[in-house]
PDB file of C-alpha atoms and ligand atoms in Angstrom:
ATOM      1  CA  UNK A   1     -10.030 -23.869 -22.751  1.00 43.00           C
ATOM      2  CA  UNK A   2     -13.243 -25.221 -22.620  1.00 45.00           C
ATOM      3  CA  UNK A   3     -15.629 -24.457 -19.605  1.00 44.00           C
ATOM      4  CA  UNK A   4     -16.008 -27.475 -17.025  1.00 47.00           C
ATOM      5  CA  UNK A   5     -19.619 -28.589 -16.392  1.00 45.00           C
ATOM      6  CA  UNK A   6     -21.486 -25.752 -14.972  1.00 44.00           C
ATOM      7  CA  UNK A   7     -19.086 -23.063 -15.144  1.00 44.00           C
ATOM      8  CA  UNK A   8     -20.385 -21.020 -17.956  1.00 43.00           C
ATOM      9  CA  UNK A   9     -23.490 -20.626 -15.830  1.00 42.00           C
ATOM     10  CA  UNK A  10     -21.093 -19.383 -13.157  1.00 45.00           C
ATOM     11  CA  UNK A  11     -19.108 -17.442 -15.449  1.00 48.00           C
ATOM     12  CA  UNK A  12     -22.207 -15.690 -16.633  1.00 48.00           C
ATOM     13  CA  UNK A  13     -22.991 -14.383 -12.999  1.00 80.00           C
ATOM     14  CA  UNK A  14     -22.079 -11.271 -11.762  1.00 95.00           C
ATOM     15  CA  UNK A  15     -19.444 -10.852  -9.219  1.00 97.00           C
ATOM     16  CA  UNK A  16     -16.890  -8.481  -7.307  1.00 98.00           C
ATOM     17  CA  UNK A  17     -13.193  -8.958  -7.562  1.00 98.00           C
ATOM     18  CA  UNK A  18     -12.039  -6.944  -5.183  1.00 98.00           C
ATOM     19  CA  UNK A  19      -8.055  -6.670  -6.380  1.00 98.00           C
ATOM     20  CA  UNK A  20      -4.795  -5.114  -5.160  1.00 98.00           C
ATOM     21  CA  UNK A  21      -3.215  -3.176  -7.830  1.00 98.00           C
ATOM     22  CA  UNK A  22       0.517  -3.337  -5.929  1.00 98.00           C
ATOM     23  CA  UNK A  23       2.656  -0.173  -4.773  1.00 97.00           C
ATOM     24  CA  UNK A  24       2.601   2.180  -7.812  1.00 96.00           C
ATOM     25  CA  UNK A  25       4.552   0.612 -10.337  1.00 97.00           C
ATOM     26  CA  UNK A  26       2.140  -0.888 -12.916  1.00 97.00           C
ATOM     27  CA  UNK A  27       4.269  -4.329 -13.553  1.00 98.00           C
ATOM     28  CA  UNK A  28       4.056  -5.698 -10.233  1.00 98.00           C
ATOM     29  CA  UNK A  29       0.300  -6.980 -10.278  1.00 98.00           C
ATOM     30  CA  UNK A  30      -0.438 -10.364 -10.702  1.00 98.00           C
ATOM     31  CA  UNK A  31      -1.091 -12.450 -13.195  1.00 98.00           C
ATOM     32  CA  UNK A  32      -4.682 -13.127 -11.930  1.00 98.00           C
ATOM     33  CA  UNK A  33      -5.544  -9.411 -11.373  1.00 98.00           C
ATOM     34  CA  UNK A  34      -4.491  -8.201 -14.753  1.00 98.00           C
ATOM     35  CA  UNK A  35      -6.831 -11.051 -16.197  1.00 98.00           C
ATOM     36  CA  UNK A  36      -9.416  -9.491 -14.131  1.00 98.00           C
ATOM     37  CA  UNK A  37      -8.903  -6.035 -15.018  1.00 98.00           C
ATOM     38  CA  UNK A  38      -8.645  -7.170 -19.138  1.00 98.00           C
ATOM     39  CA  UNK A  39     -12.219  -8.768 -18.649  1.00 97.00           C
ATOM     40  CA  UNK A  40     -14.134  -6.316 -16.256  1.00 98.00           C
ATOM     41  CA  UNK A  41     -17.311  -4.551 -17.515  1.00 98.00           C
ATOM     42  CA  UNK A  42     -17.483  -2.108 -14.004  1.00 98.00           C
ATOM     43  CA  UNK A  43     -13.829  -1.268 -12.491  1.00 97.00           C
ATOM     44  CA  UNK A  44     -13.732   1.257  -9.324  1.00 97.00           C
ATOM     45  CA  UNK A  45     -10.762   2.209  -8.402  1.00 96.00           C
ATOM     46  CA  UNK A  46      -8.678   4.753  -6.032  1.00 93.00           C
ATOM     47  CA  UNK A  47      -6.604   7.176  -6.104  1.00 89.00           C
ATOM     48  CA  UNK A  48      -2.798   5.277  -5.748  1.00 87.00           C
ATOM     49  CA  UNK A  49      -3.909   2.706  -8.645  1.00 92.00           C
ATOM     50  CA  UNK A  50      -1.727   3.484 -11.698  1.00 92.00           C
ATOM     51  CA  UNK A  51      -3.167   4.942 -15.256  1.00 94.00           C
ATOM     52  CA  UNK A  52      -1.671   2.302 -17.003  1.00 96.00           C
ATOM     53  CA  UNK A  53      -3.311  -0.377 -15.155  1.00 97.00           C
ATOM     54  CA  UNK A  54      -6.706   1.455 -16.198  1.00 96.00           C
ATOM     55  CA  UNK A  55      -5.323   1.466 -19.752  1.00 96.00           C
ATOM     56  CA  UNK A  56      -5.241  -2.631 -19.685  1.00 97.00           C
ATOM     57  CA  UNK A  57      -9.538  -2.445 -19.158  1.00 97.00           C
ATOM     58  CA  UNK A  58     -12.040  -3.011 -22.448  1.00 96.00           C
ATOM     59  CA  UNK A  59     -12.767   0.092 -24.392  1.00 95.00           C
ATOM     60  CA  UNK A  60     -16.005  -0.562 -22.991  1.00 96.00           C
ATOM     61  CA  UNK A  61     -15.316  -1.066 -19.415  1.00 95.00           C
ATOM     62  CA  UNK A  62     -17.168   1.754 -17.230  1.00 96.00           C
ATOM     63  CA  UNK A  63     -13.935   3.497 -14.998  1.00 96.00           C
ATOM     64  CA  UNK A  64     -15.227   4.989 -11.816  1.00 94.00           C
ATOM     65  CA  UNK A  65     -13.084   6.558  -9.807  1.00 93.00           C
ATOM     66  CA  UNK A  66     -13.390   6.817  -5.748  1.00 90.00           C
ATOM     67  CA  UNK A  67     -11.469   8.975  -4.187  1.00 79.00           C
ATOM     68  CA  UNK A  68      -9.698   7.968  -1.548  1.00 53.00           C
ATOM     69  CA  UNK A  69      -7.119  10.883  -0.837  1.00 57.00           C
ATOM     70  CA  UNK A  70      -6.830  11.479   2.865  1.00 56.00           C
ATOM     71  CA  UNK A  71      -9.457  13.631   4.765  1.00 55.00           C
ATOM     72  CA  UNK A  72     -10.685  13.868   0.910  1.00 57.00           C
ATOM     73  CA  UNK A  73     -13.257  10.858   0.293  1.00 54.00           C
ATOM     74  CA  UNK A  74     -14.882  11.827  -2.453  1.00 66.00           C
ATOM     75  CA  UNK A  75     -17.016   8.637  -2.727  1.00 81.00           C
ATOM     76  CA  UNK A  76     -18.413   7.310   1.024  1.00 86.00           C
ATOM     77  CA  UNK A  77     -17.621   4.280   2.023  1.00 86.00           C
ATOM     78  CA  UNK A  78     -21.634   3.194   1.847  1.00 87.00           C
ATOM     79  CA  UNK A  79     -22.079   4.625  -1.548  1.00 90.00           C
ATOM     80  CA  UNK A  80     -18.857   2.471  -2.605  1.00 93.00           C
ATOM     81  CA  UNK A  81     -20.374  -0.827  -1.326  1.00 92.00           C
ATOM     82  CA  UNK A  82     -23.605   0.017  -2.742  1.00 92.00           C
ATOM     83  CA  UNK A  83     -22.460   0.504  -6.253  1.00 94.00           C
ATOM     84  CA  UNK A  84     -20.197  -3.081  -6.435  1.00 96.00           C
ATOM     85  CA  UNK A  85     -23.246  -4.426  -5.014  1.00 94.00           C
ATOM     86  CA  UNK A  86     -25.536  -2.979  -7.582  1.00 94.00           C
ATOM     87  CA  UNK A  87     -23.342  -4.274 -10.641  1.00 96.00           C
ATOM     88  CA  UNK A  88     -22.885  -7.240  -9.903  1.00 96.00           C
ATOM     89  CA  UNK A  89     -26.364  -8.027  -9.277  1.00 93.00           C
ATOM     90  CA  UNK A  90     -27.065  -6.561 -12.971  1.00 94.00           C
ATOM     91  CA  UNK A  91     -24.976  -9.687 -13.834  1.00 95.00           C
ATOM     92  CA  UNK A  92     -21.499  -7.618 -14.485  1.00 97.00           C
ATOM     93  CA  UNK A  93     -18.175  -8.463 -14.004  1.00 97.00           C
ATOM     94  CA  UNK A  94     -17.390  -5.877 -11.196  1.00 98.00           C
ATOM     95  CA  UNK A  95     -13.492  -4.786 -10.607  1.00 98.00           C
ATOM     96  CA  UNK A  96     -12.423  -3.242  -7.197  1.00 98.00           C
ATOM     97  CA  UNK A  97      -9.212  -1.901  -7.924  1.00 97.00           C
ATOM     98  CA  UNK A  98      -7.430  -1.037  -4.801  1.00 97.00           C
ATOM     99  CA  UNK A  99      -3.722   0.369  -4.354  1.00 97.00           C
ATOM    100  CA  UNK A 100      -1.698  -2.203  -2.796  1.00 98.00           C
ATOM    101  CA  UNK A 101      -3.228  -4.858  -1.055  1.00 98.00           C
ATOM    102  CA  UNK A 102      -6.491  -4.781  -0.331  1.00 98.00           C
ATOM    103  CA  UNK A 103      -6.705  -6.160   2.806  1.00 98.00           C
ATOM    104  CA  UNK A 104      -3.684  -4.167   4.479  1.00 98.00           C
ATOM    105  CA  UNK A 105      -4.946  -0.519   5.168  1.00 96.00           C
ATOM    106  CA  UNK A 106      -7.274  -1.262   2.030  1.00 94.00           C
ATOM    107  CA  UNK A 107     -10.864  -1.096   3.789  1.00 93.00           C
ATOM    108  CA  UNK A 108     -11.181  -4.505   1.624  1.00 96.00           C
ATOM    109  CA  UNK A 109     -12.409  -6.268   4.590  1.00 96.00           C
ATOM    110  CA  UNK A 110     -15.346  -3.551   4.706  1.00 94.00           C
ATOM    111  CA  UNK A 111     -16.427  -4.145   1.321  1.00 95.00           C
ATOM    112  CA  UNK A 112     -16.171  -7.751   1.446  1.00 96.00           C
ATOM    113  CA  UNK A 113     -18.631  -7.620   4.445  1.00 95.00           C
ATOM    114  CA  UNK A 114     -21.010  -5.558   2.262  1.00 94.00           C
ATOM    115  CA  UNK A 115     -20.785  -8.154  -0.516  1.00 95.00           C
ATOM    116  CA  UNK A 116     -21.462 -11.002   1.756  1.00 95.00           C
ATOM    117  CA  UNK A 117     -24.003  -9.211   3.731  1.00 94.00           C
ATOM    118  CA  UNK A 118     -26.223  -8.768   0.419  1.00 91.00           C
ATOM    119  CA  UNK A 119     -25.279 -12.538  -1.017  1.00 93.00           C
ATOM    120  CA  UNK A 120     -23.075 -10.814  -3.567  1.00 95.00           C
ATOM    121  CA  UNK A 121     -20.681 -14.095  -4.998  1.00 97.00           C
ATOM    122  CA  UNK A 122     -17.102 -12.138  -4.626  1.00 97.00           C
ATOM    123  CA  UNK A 123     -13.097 -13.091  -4.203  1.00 98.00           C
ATOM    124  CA  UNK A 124     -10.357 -11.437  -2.970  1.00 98.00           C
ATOM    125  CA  UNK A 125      -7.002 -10.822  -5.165  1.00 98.00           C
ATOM    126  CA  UNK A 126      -3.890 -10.220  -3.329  1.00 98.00           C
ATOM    127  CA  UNK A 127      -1.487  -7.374  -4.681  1.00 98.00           C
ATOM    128  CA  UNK A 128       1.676  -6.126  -3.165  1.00 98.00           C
ATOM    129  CA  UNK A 129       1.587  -4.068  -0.298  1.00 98.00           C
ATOM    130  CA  UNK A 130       3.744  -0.835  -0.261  1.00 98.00           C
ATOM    131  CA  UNK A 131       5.891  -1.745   2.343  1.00 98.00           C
ATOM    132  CA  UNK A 132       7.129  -4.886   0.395  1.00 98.00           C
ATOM    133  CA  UNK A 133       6.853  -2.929  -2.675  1.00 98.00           C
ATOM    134  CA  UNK A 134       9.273   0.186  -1.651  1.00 98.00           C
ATOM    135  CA  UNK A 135      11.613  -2.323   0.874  1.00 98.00           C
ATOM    136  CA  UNK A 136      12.800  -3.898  -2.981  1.00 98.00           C
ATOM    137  CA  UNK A 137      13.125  -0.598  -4.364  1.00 98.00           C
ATOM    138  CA  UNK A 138      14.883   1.023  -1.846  1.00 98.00           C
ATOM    139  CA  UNK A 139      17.144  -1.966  -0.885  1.00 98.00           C
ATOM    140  CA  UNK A 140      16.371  -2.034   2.355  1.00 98.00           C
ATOM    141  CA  UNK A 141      15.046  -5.683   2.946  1.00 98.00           C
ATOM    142  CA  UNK A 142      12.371  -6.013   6.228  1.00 98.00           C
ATOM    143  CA  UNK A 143      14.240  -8.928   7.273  1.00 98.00           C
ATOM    144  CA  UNK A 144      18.092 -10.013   7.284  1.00 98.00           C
ATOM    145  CA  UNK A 145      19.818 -12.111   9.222  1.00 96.00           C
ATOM    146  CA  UNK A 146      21.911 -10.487  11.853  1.00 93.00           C
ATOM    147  CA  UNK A 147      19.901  -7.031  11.613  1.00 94.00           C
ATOM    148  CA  UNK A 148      16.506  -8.126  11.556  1.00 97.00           C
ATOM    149  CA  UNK A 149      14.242 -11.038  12.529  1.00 97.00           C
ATOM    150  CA  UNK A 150      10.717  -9.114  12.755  1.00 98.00           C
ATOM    151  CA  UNK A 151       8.892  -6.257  11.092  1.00 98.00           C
ATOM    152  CA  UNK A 152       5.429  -4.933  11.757  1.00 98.00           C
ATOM    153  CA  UNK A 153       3.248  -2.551   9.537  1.00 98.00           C
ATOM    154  CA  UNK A 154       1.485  -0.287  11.257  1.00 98.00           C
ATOM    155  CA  UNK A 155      -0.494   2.617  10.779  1.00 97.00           C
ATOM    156  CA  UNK A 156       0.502   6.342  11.984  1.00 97.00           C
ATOM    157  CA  UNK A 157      -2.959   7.339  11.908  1.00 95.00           C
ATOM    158  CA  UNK A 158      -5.800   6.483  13.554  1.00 92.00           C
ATOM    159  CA  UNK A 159      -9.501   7.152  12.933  1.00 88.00           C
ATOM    160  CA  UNK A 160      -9.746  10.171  14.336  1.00 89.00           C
ATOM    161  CA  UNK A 161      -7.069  11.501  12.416  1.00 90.00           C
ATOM    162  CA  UNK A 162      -4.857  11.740  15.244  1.00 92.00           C
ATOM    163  CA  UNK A 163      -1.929  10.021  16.105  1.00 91.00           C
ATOM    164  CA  UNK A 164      -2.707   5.981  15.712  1.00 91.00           C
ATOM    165  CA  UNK A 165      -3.369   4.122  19.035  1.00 90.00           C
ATOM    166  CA  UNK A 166      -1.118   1.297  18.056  1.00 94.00           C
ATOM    167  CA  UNK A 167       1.326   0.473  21.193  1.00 96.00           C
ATOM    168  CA  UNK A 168       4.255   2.596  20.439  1.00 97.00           C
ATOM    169  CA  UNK A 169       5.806   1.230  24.209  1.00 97.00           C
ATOM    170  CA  UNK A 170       5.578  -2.108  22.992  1.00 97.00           C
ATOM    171  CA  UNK A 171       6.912  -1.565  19.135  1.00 97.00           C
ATOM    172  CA  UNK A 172       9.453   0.518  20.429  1.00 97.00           C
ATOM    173  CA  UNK A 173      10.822  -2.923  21.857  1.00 95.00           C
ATOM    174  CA  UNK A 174       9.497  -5.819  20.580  1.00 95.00           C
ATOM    175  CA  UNK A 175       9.541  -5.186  16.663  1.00 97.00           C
ATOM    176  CA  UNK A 176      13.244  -4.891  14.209  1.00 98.00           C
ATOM    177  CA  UNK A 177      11.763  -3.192  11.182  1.00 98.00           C
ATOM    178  CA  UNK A 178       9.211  -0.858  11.922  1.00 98.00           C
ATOM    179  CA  UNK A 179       7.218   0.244   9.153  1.00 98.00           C
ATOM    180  CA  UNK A 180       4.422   2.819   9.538  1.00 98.00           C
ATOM    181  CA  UNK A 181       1.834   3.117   7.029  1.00 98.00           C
ATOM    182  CA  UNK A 182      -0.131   6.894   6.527  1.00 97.00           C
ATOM    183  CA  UNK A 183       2.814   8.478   8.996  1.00 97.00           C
ATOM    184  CA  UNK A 184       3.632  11.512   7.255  1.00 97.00           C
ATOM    185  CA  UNK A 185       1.289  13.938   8.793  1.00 95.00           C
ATOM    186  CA  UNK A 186       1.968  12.146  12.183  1.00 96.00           C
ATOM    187  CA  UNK A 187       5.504  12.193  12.150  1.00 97.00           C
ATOM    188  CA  UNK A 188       6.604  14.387  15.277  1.00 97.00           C
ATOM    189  CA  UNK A 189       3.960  12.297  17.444  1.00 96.00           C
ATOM    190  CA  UNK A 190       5.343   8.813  16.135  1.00 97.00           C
ATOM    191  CA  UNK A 191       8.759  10.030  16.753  1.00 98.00           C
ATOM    192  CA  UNK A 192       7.768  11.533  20.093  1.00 97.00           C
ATOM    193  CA  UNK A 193       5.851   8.147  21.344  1.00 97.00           C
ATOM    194  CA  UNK A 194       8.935   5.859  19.964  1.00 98.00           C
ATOM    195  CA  UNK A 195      11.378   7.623  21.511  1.00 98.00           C
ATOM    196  CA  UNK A 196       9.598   8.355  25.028  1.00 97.00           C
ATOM    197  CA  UNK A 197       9.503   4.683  25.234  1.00 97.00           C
ATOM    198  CA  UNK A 198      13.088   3.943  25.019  1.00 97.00           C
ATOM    199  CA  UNK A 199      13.859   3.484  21.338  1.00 97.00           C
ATOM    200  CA  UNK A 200      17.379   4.945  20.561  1.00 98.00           C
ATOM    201  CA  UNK A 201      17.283   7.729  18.817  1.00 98.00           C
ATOM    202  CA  UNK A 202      20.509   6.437  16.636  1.00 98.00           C
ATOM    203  CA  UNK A 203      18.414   3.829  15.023  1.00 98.00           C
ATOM    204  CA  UNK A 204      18.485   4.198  11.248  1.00 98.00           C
ATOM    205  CA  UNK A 205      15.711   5.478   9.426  1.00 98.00           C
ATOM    206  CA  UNK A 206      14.038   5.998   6.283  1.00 98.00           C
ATOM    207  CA  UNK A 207      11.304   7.657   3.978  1.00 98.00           C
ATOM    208  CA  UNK A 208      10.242   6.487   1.166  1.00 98.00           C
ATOM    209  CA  UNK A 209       7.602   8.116  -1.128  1.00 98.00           C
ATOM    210  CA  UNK A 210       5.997   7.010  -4.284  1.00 98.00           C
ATOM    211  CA  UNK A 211       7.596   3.878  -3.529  1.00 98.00           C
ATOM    212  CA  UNK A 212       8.390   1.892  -6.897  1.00 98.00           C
ATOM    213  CA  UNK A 213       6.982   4.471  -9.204  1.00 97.00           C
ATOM    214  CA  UNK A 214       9.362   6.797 -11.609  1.00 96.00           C
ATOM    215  CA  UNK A 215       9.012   9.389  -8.997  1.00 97.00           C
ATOM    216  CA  UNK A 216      10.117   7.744  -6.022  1.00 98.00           C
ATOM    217  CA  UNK A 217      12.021   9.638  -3.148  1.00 98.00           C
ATOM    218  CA  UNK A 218      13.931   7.775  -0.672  1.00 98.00           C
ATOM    219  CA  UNK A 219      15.783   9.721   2.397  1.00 98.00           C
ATOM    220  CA  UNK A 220      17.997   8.096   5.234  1.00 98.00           C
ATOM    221  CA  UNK A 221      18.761   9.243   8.436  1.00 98.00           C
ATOM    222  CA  UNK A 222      17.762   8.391  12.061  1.00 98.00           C
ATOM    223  CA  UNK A 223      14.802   7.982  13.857  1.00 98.00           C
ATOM    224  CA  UNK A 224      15.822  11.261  15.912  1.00 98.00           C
ATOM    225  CA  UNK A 225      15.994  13.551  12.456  1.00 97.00           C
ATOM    226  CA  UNK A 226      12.554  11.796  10.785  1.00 97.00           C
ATOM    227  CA  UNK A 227      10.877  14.894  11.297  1.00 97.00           C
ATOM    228  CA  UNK A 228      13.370  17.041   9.821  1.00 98.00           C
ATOM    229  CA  UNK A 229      14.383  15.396   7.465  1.00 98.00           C
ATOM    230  CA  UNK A 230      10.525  15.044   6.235  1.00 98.00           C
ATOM    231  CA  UNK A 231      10.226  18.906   6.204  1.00 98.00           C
ATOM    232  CA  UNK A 232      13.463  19.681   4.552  1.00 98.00           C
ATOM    233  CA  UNK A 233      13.038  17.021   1.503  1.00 98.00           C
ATOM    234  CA  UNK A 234       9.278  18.447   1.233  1.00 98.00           C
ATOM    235  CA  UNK A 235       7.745  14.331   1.683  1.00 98.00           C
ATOM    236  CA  UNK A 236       4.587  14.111   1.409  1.00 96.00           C
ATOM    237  CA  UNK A 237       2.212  11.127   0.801  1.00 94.00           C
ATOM    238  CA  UNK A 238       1.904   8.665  -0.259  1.00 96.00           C
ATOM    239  CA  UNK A 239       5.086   7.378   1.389  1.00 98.00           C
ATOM    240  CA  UNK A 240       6.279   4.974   4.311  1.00 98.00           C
ATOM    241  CA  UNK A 241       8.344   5.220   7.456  1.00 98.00           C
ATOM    242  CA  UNK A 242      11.215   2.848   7.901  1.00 98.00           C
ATOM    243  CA  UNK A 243      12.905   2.092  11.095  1.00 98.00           C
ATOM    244  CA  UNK A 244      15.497  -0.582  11.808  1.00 98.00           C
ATOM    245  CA  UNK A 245      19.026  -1.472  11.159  1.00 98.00           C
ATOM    246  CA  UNK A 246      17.505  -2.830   7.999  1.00 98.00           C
ATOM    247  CA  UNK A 247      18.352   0.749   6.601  1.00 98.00           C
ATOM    248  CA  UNK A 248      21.912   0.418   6.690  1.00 98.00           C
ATOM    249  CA  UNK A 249      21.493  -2.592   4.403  1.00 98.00           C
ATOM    250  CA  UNK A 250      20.749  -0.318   1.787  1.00 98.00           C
ATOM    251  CA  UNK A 251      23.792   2.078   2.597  1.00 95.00           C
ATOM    252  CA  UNK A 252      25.987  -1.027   2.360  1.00 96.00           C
ATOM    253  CA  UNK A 253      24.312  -2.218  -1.445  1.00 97.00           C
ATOM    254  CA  UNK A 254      24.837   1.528  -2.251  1.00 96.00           C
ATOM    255  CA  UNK A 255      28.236   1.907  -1.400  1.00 94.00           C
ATOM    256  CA  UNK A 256      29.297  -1.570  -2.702  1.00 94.00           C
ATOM    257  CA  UNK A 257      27.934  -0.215  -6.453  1.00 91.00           C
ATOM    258  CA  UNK A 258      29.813   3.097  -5.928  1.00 91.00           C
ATOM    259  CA  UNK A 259      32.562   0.932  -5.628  1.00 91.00           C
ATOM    260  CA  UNK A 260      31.856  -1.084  -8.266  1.00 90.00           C
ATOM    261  CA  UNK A 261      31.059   1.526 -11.021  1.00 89.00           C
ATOM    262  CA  UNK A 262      34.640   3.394  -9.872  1.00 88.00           C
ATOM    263  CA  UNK A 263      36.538   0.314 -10.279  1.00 87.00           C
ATOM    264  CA  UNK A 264      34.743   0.105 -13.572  1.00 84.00           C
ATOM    265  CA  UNK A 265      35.546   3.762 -14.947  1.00 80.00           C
ATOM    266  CA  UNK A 266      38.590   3.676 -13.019  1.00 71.00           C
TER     267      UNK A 266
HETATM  268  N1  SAH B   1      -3.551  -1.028   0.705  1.00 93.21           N
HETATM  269  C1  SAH B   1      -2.360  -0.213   0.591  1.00 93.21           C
HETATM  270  C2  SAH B   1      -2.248   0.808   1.698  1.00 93.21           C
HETATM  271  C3  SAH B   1      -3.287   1.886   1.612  1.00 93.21           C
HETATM  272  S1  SAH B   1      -3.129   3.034   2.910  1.00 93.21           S
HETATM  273  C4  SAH B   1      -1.136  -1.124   0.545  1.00 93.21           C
HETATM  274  O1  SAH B   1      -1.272  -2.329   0.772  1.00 93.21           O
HETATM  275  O2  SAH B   1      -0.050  -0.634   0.300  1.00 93.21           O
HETATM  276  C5  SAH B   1      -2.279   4.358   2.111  1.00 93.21           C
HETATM  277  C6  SAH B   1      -0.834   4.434   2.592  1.00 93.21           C
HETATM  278  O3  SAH B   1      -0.058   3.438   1.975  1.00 93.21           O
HETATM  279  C7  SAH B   1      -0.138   5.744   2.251  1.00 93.21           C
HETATM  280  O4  SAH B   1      -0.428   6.743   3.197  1.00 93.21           O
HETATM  281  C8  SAH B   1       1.310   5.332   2.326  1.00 93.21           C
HETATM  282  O5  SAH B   1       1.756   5.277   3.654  1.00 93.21           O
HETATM  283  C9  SAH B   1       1.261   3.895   1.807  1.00 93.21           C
HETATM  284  N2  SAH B   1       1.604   3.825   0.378  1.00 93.21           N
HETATM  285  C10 SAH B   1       0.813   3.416  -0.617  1.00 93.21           C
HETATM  286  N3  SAH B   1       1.488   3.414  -1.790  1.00 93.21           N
HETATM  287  C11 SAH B   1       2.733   3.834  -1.507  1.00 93.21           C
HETATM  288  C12 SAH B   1       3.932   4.029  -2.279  1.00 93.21           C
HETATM  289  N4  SAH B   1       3.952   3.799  -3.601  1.00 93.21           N
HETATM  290  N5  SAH B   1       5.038   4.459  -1.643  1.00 93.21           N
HETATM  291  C13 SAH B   1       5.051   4.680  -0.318  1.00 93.21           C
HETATM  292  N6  SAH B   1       3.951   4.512   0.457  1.00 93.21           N
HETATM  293  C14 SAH B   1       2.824   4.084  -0.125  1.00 93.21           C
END
């Protein structure tokens, strides 16, 4: 395809893509990333963004990586924003590689500020969050009619590292499918605050971890045994909380193969 009037000379300028990479498993990216990713000179990227995704960049594409485990950054914030900025103005075709989506829990907002701030020419790529991600994978959809007509993502932690702000009396209520983003290491306190403010203790729950990757966990139960059931299966991050009769959705899909595969052998 030939370049319309003027583009080479905007193709020749640096600039920051600043990309989700989706939930773990390395097909679901876009279309548009992956071009991104084939083409980029300078890709940073964090710690939930797939090998095989890095595997797609030029031979000569500088990899850095960022950090980005919790409590654990082992690139700041500043020093990240610096170093797009820096590239691009060299004239490179910067990558920020991000797990997910960049601007859910993604700090993609941040970095676009920086860019802007220093007249850096960026975009934004969307990529699937987690919580879309691991509701396929686990079968347990975020809406359905009859069960579900809302969901919220929140996050379980707040900047402080303490239990998130978020209004737990109002979520408790006002939400079907709860889904709580960095929760793990919060989980007695979310299930304290949830079920202080009225939310039964019955309602079905699930955690998933490595959501859509070949070592994904996924354990049901209710909103009263989170906690437990977190310690016994040994979860750790990165996963997501799910709350809301959605969960029994997946029971039903599961129990419908079971039957399915016995009629079959049967
Ligand atoms: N921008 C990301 C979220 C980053 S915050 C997104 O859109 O998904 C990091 C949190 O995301 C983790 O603590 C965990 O709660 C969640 N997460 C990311 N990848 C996940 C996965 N594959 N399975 C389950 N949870 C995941």
């Amino acid at each position: 395809m030939r370049p319309a009037a003027g583009e080479s000379m905007v193709m020749n300028r640096g600039m920051v893509s600043i990309i989700g990479a989706g939930p773990g498993d390395p097909e679901l990216i876009t279309v548009k990333a992956l071009k991104r990713i084939q083409a980029a000179d300078v890709i940073l990227y964090d710690r939930l963004v797939s090998d095989a995704l890095l595997a797609e960049a030029r031979e000569c594409a500088l990899c850095i990586y960022c950090g980005k485990a919790p409590d654990l950054h082992s690139m700041s914030q500043e020093m990240i924003g610096r170093m797009l900025a820096s590239h691009a103005a060299e004239g490179k075709q910067v990558v920020r590689l991000k797990g997910g989506d960049p601007f859910i829990f993604g700090r993609g907002g941040e970095e676009a500020l920086v860019l802007a701030s220093s007249g850096i020419p960026y975009e934004i790529i969307p990529g699937i969050t987690s919580a879309v991600g691991a509701s396929a994978s686990s079968l347990i959809p975020l809406t359905h009619r009859g069960a579900a007509s809302s969901f919220a993502c929140v996050t379980g932690t707040g900047r402080d590292g303490r239990v998130s702000a978020v209004r737990w009396d109002l979520l408790a209520h006002s939400v079907d499918t709860l889904v709580i983003y960095m929760g793990i290491s919060q989980l007695p306190q979310i299930q304290r605050e949830l079920l202080l403010h009225g939310k039964a203790g019955h309602t079905p729950a699930a955690l998933i971890e490595r959501g859509t990757t070949s070592e994904e966990r996924i354990v049901t139960g209710t909103l009263a045994e989170l906690h437990t059931l977190a310690v016994t299966h040994h979860i750790t991050n990165p996963a997501l909380i799910m709350i809301g009769q959605c969960v029994l959705v997946r029971e039903q899909l599961l129990q419908m193969q079971l039957t399915a595969n016995a009629s079959m052998t049967g």
